[in-house]
Coordinates of C-alpha atoms in Angstrom, one line a residue:
M67 CA -16.1 196.9 227.9
G68 CA -16.5 196.3 231.5
A69 CA -14.8 193.1 233.2
L70 CA -17.0 189.8 233.3
R71 CA -17.9 189.4 236.8
I72 CA -19.6 186.3 238.0
N73 CA -21.2 185.9 241.5
L74 CA -21.7 182.4 242.9
N75 CA -23.9 181.6 245.6
P76 CA -21.5 180.8 248.8
A77 CA -23.1 177.1 248.7
V78 CA -22.4 176.8 244.8
A79 CA -18.6 177.9 245.2
L80 CA -18.1 175.5 248.3
C81 CA -19.7 172.9 246.0
L82 CA -16.9 173.6 243.2
A83 CA -14.1 173.9 245.8
L84 CA -15.1 170.4 247.1
L85 CA -15.4 169.1 243.5
L86 CA -12.0 170.4 242.6
P87 CA -9.7 168.3 244.9
A88 CA -11.7 165.0 243.9
A89 CA -10.7 165.5 240.5
G90 CA -7.1 165.7 241.4
Q91 CA -7.7 162.7 243.9
A92 CA -9.0 160.8 240.9
Q93 CA -5.8 161.4 238.8
D94 CA -3.8 160.4 242.0
E95 CA -5.7 157.4 242.1
S96 CA -5.2 156.6 238.7
R97 CA -1.9 157.2 238.6
L98 CA -1.4 155.0 241.6
D99 CA -3.5 152.0 239.9
Q100 CA -0.8 152.2 237.1
M101 CA 2.1 152.3 239.6
Y102 CA 0.7 149.2 241.2
E103 CA 0.1 147.4 238.1
A104 CA 3.9 148.2 236.7
L105 CA 5.0 147.1 240.2
R106 CA 3.3 143.5 240.1
T107 CA 5.4 142.3 237.1
A108 CA 8.7 144.4 237.2
P109 CA 12.3 143.0 237.5
A110 CA 13.3 143.2 241.2
D111 CA 15.8 146.4 240.4
E112 CA 12.7 148.3 239.0
A113 CA 10.2 147.2 241.3
G114 CA 12.3 148.7 244.2
R115 CA 12.0 152.1 242.4
I116 CA 8.3 151.7 241.9
G117 CA 7.9 150.6 245.6
R118 CA 9.4 153.7 246.9
E119 CA 7.4 155.8 244.6
I120 CA 4.5 154.5 245.8
R121 CA 5.5 154.9 249.4
L122 CA 6.2 158.3 248.7
E123 CA 2.9 158.8 247.2
L124 CA 1.0 157.0 250.2
S125 CA 3.0 159.5 252.5
K126 CA 1.5 162.5 250.8
S127 CA -1.4 163.7 252.7
G128 CA -2.5 166.6 251.0
S129 CA -1.7 168.9 254.1
P130 CA 1.5 170.1 254.9
A131 CA 0.9 170.0 258.6
I132 CA -0.2 166.4 258.6
N133 CA 3.0 165.5 256.6
L134 CA 5.1 167.2 258.9
L135 CA 3.4 165.2 261.6
L136 CA 3.9 161.9 259.8
K137 CA 7.7 162.9 259.4
R138 CA 8.4 163.9 263.2
G139 CA 6.6 160.5 263.9
R140 CA 8.6 158.6 261.8
D141 CA 11.6 160.6 263.3
A142 CA 10.9 159.5 266.5
I143 CA 10.3 156.0 265.6
A144 CA 13.6 156.1 264.1
G145 CA 15.3 157.7 267.1
G146 CA 13.6 154.8 269.2
D147 CA 11.4 156.9 271.3
M148 CA 8.1 155.2 270.8
G149 CA 6.2 157.0 273.5
L150 CA 7.0 160.5 271.5
A151 CA 6.2 158.8 268.2
I152 CA 2.7 157.4 269.4
E153 CA 1.6 161.3 270.8
I154 CA 2.6 162.6 267.6
L155 CA 1.0 160.3 265.4
S156 CA -2.1 159.8 267.7
A157 CA -2.3 163.8 266.9
L158 CA -2.0 163.1 263.1
T159 CA -4.7 160.4 263.5
D160 CA -7.1 162.8 265.7
H161 CA -6.7 165.4 262.7
A162 CA -6.7 163.3 259.4
P163 CA -8.7 159.9 260.5
D164 CA -8.8 159.3 256.5
F165 CA -5.1 159.2 256.1
A166 CA -4.2 155.4 256.0
E167 CA -0.4 156.3 256.5
G168 CA -0.5 158.0 259.6
W169 CA -2.6 154.7 261.0
H170 CA 0.3 152.4 259.6
A171 CA 3.0 154.3 261.2
R172 CA 1.1 154.6 264.5
S173 CA 1.1 150.7 264.2
V174 CA 4.7 150.7 264.0
A175 CA 5.0 152.8 266.9
F176 CA 2.7 150.4 269.2
A177 CA 4.5 147.2 267.7
R178 CA 7.7 148.3 268.7
A179 CA 6.4 149.9 272.3
G180 CA 5.2 146.1 272.8
M181 CA 1.5 146.8 272.3
P182 CA 0.3 144.3 269.8
G183 CA -3.5 144.8 270.6
A184 CA -3.1 148.6 269.7
A185 CA -1.0 148.1 266.9
M186 CA -3.4 145.4 265.3
G187 CA -6.2 148.1 265.8
D188 CA -4.4 150.8 263.9
L189 CA -3.4 148.3 261.1
E190 CA -6.9 147.0 260.6
R191 CA -7.8 150.8 260.2
A192 CA -4.9 151.3 257.8
L193 CA -5.9 148.5 255.8
A194 CA -9.6 149.3 255.9
L195 CA -8.6 153.0 253.9
D196 CA -5.9 151.5 251.9
P197 CA -5.9 147.6 251.4
R198 CA -3.3 147.8 248.7
N199 CA -0.8 149.3 251.1
F200 CA 2.2 146.4 251.0
A201 CA 4.3 147.9 253.7
A202 CA 0.9 148.0 256.1
I203 CA 0.3 144.4 255.0
Y204 CA 4.0 143.5 255.7
S205 CA 3.8 145.0 258.9
L206 CA 0.6 143.0 259.7
G207 CA 2.3 139.8 258.7
A208 CA 5.3 140.6 261.1
L209 CA 2.7 141.3 263.7
L210 CA 0.9 138.2 263.4
E211 CA 4.2 136.5 263.7
Q212 CA 5.0 138.1 266.6
I213 CA 1.5 137.2 268.6
G214 CA 2.0 133.6 267.4
Q215 CA -0.3 133.1 264.2
P216 CA 1.7 131.6 261.7
A217 CA -1.0 130.7 259.3
L218 CA -2.1 134.3 259.3
A219 CA 1.3 136.0 258.6
L220 CA 1.6 133.4 255.8
D221 CA -1.7 135.0 254.3
A222 CA -0.5 138.4 255.1
Y223 CA 3.2 137.7 253.1
A224 CA 1.4 136.0 250.4
R225 CA -0.8 139.1 250.0
V226 CA 2.5 141.1 249.6
A227 CA 4.2 139.1 247.1
E228 CA 1.0 139.2 245.0
I229 CA 1.1 143.3 245.4
H230 CA 5.0 143.7 245.2
P231 CA 6.5 140.6 244.8
H232 CA 10.3 141.7 245.6
F233 CA 9.3 143.6 248.9
D234 CA 12.1 143.3 251.7
D235 CA 12.3 139.7 252.9
T236 CA 8.7 138.7 252.1
E237 CA 9.6 135.7 249.9
A238 CA 12.2 134.7 252.9
N239 CA 9.2 134.9 255.5
L240 CA 7.1 132.8 253.1
A241 CA 9.6 130.2 252.8
R242 CA 10.3 130.5 256.3
I243 CA 7.0 130.2 257.6
S244 CA 5.9 127.2 255.1
A245 CA 8.5 125.1 256.2
D246 CA 8.1 126.0 260.1
T247 CA 3.9 125.3 259.5
Q248 CA 4.5 122.2 257.3
G249 CA 2.7 119.3 258.2
S250 CA 1.3 121.0 261.3
A251 CA -2.3 121.6 261.5
L252 CA -3.3 125.2 261.0

């Protein structure tokens, strides 16, 4: 008995290939949904671990080349070379415009390079792609503080606290800004 041979129309084969990653992506989204739900109610020590796992998942683009660009861009930021970081992360966003973490990373580089307008634009893009990214929302709060918008920064930090109640110094920022703006017209 001969082997069963199936000939697929190239268009059908392409459709199947496109559907397979989508199924995996849906599974990843479901896992992220579960992680975000657990994060919201976890005690501080467990929330830190869950938050790191979420950030690790958000850093996975699905492409080894894009992941390498993200790593190199972050390394340049850590090394204080914002020009190089912006260059690398611009290549990333050019090649993977739907990868939210690339936009977030480049916004950090722009902010540290003293370019708040460019940083704000990248944060807008990152959050349009992934509105639950608590690190990007936190970056937005910090940037809003930097440009003198404490009421908007307060809103951003409050959103971070809803998603990840134990993230960095979010609660301290909320208390500080609330005290600074109390009694003033917002």
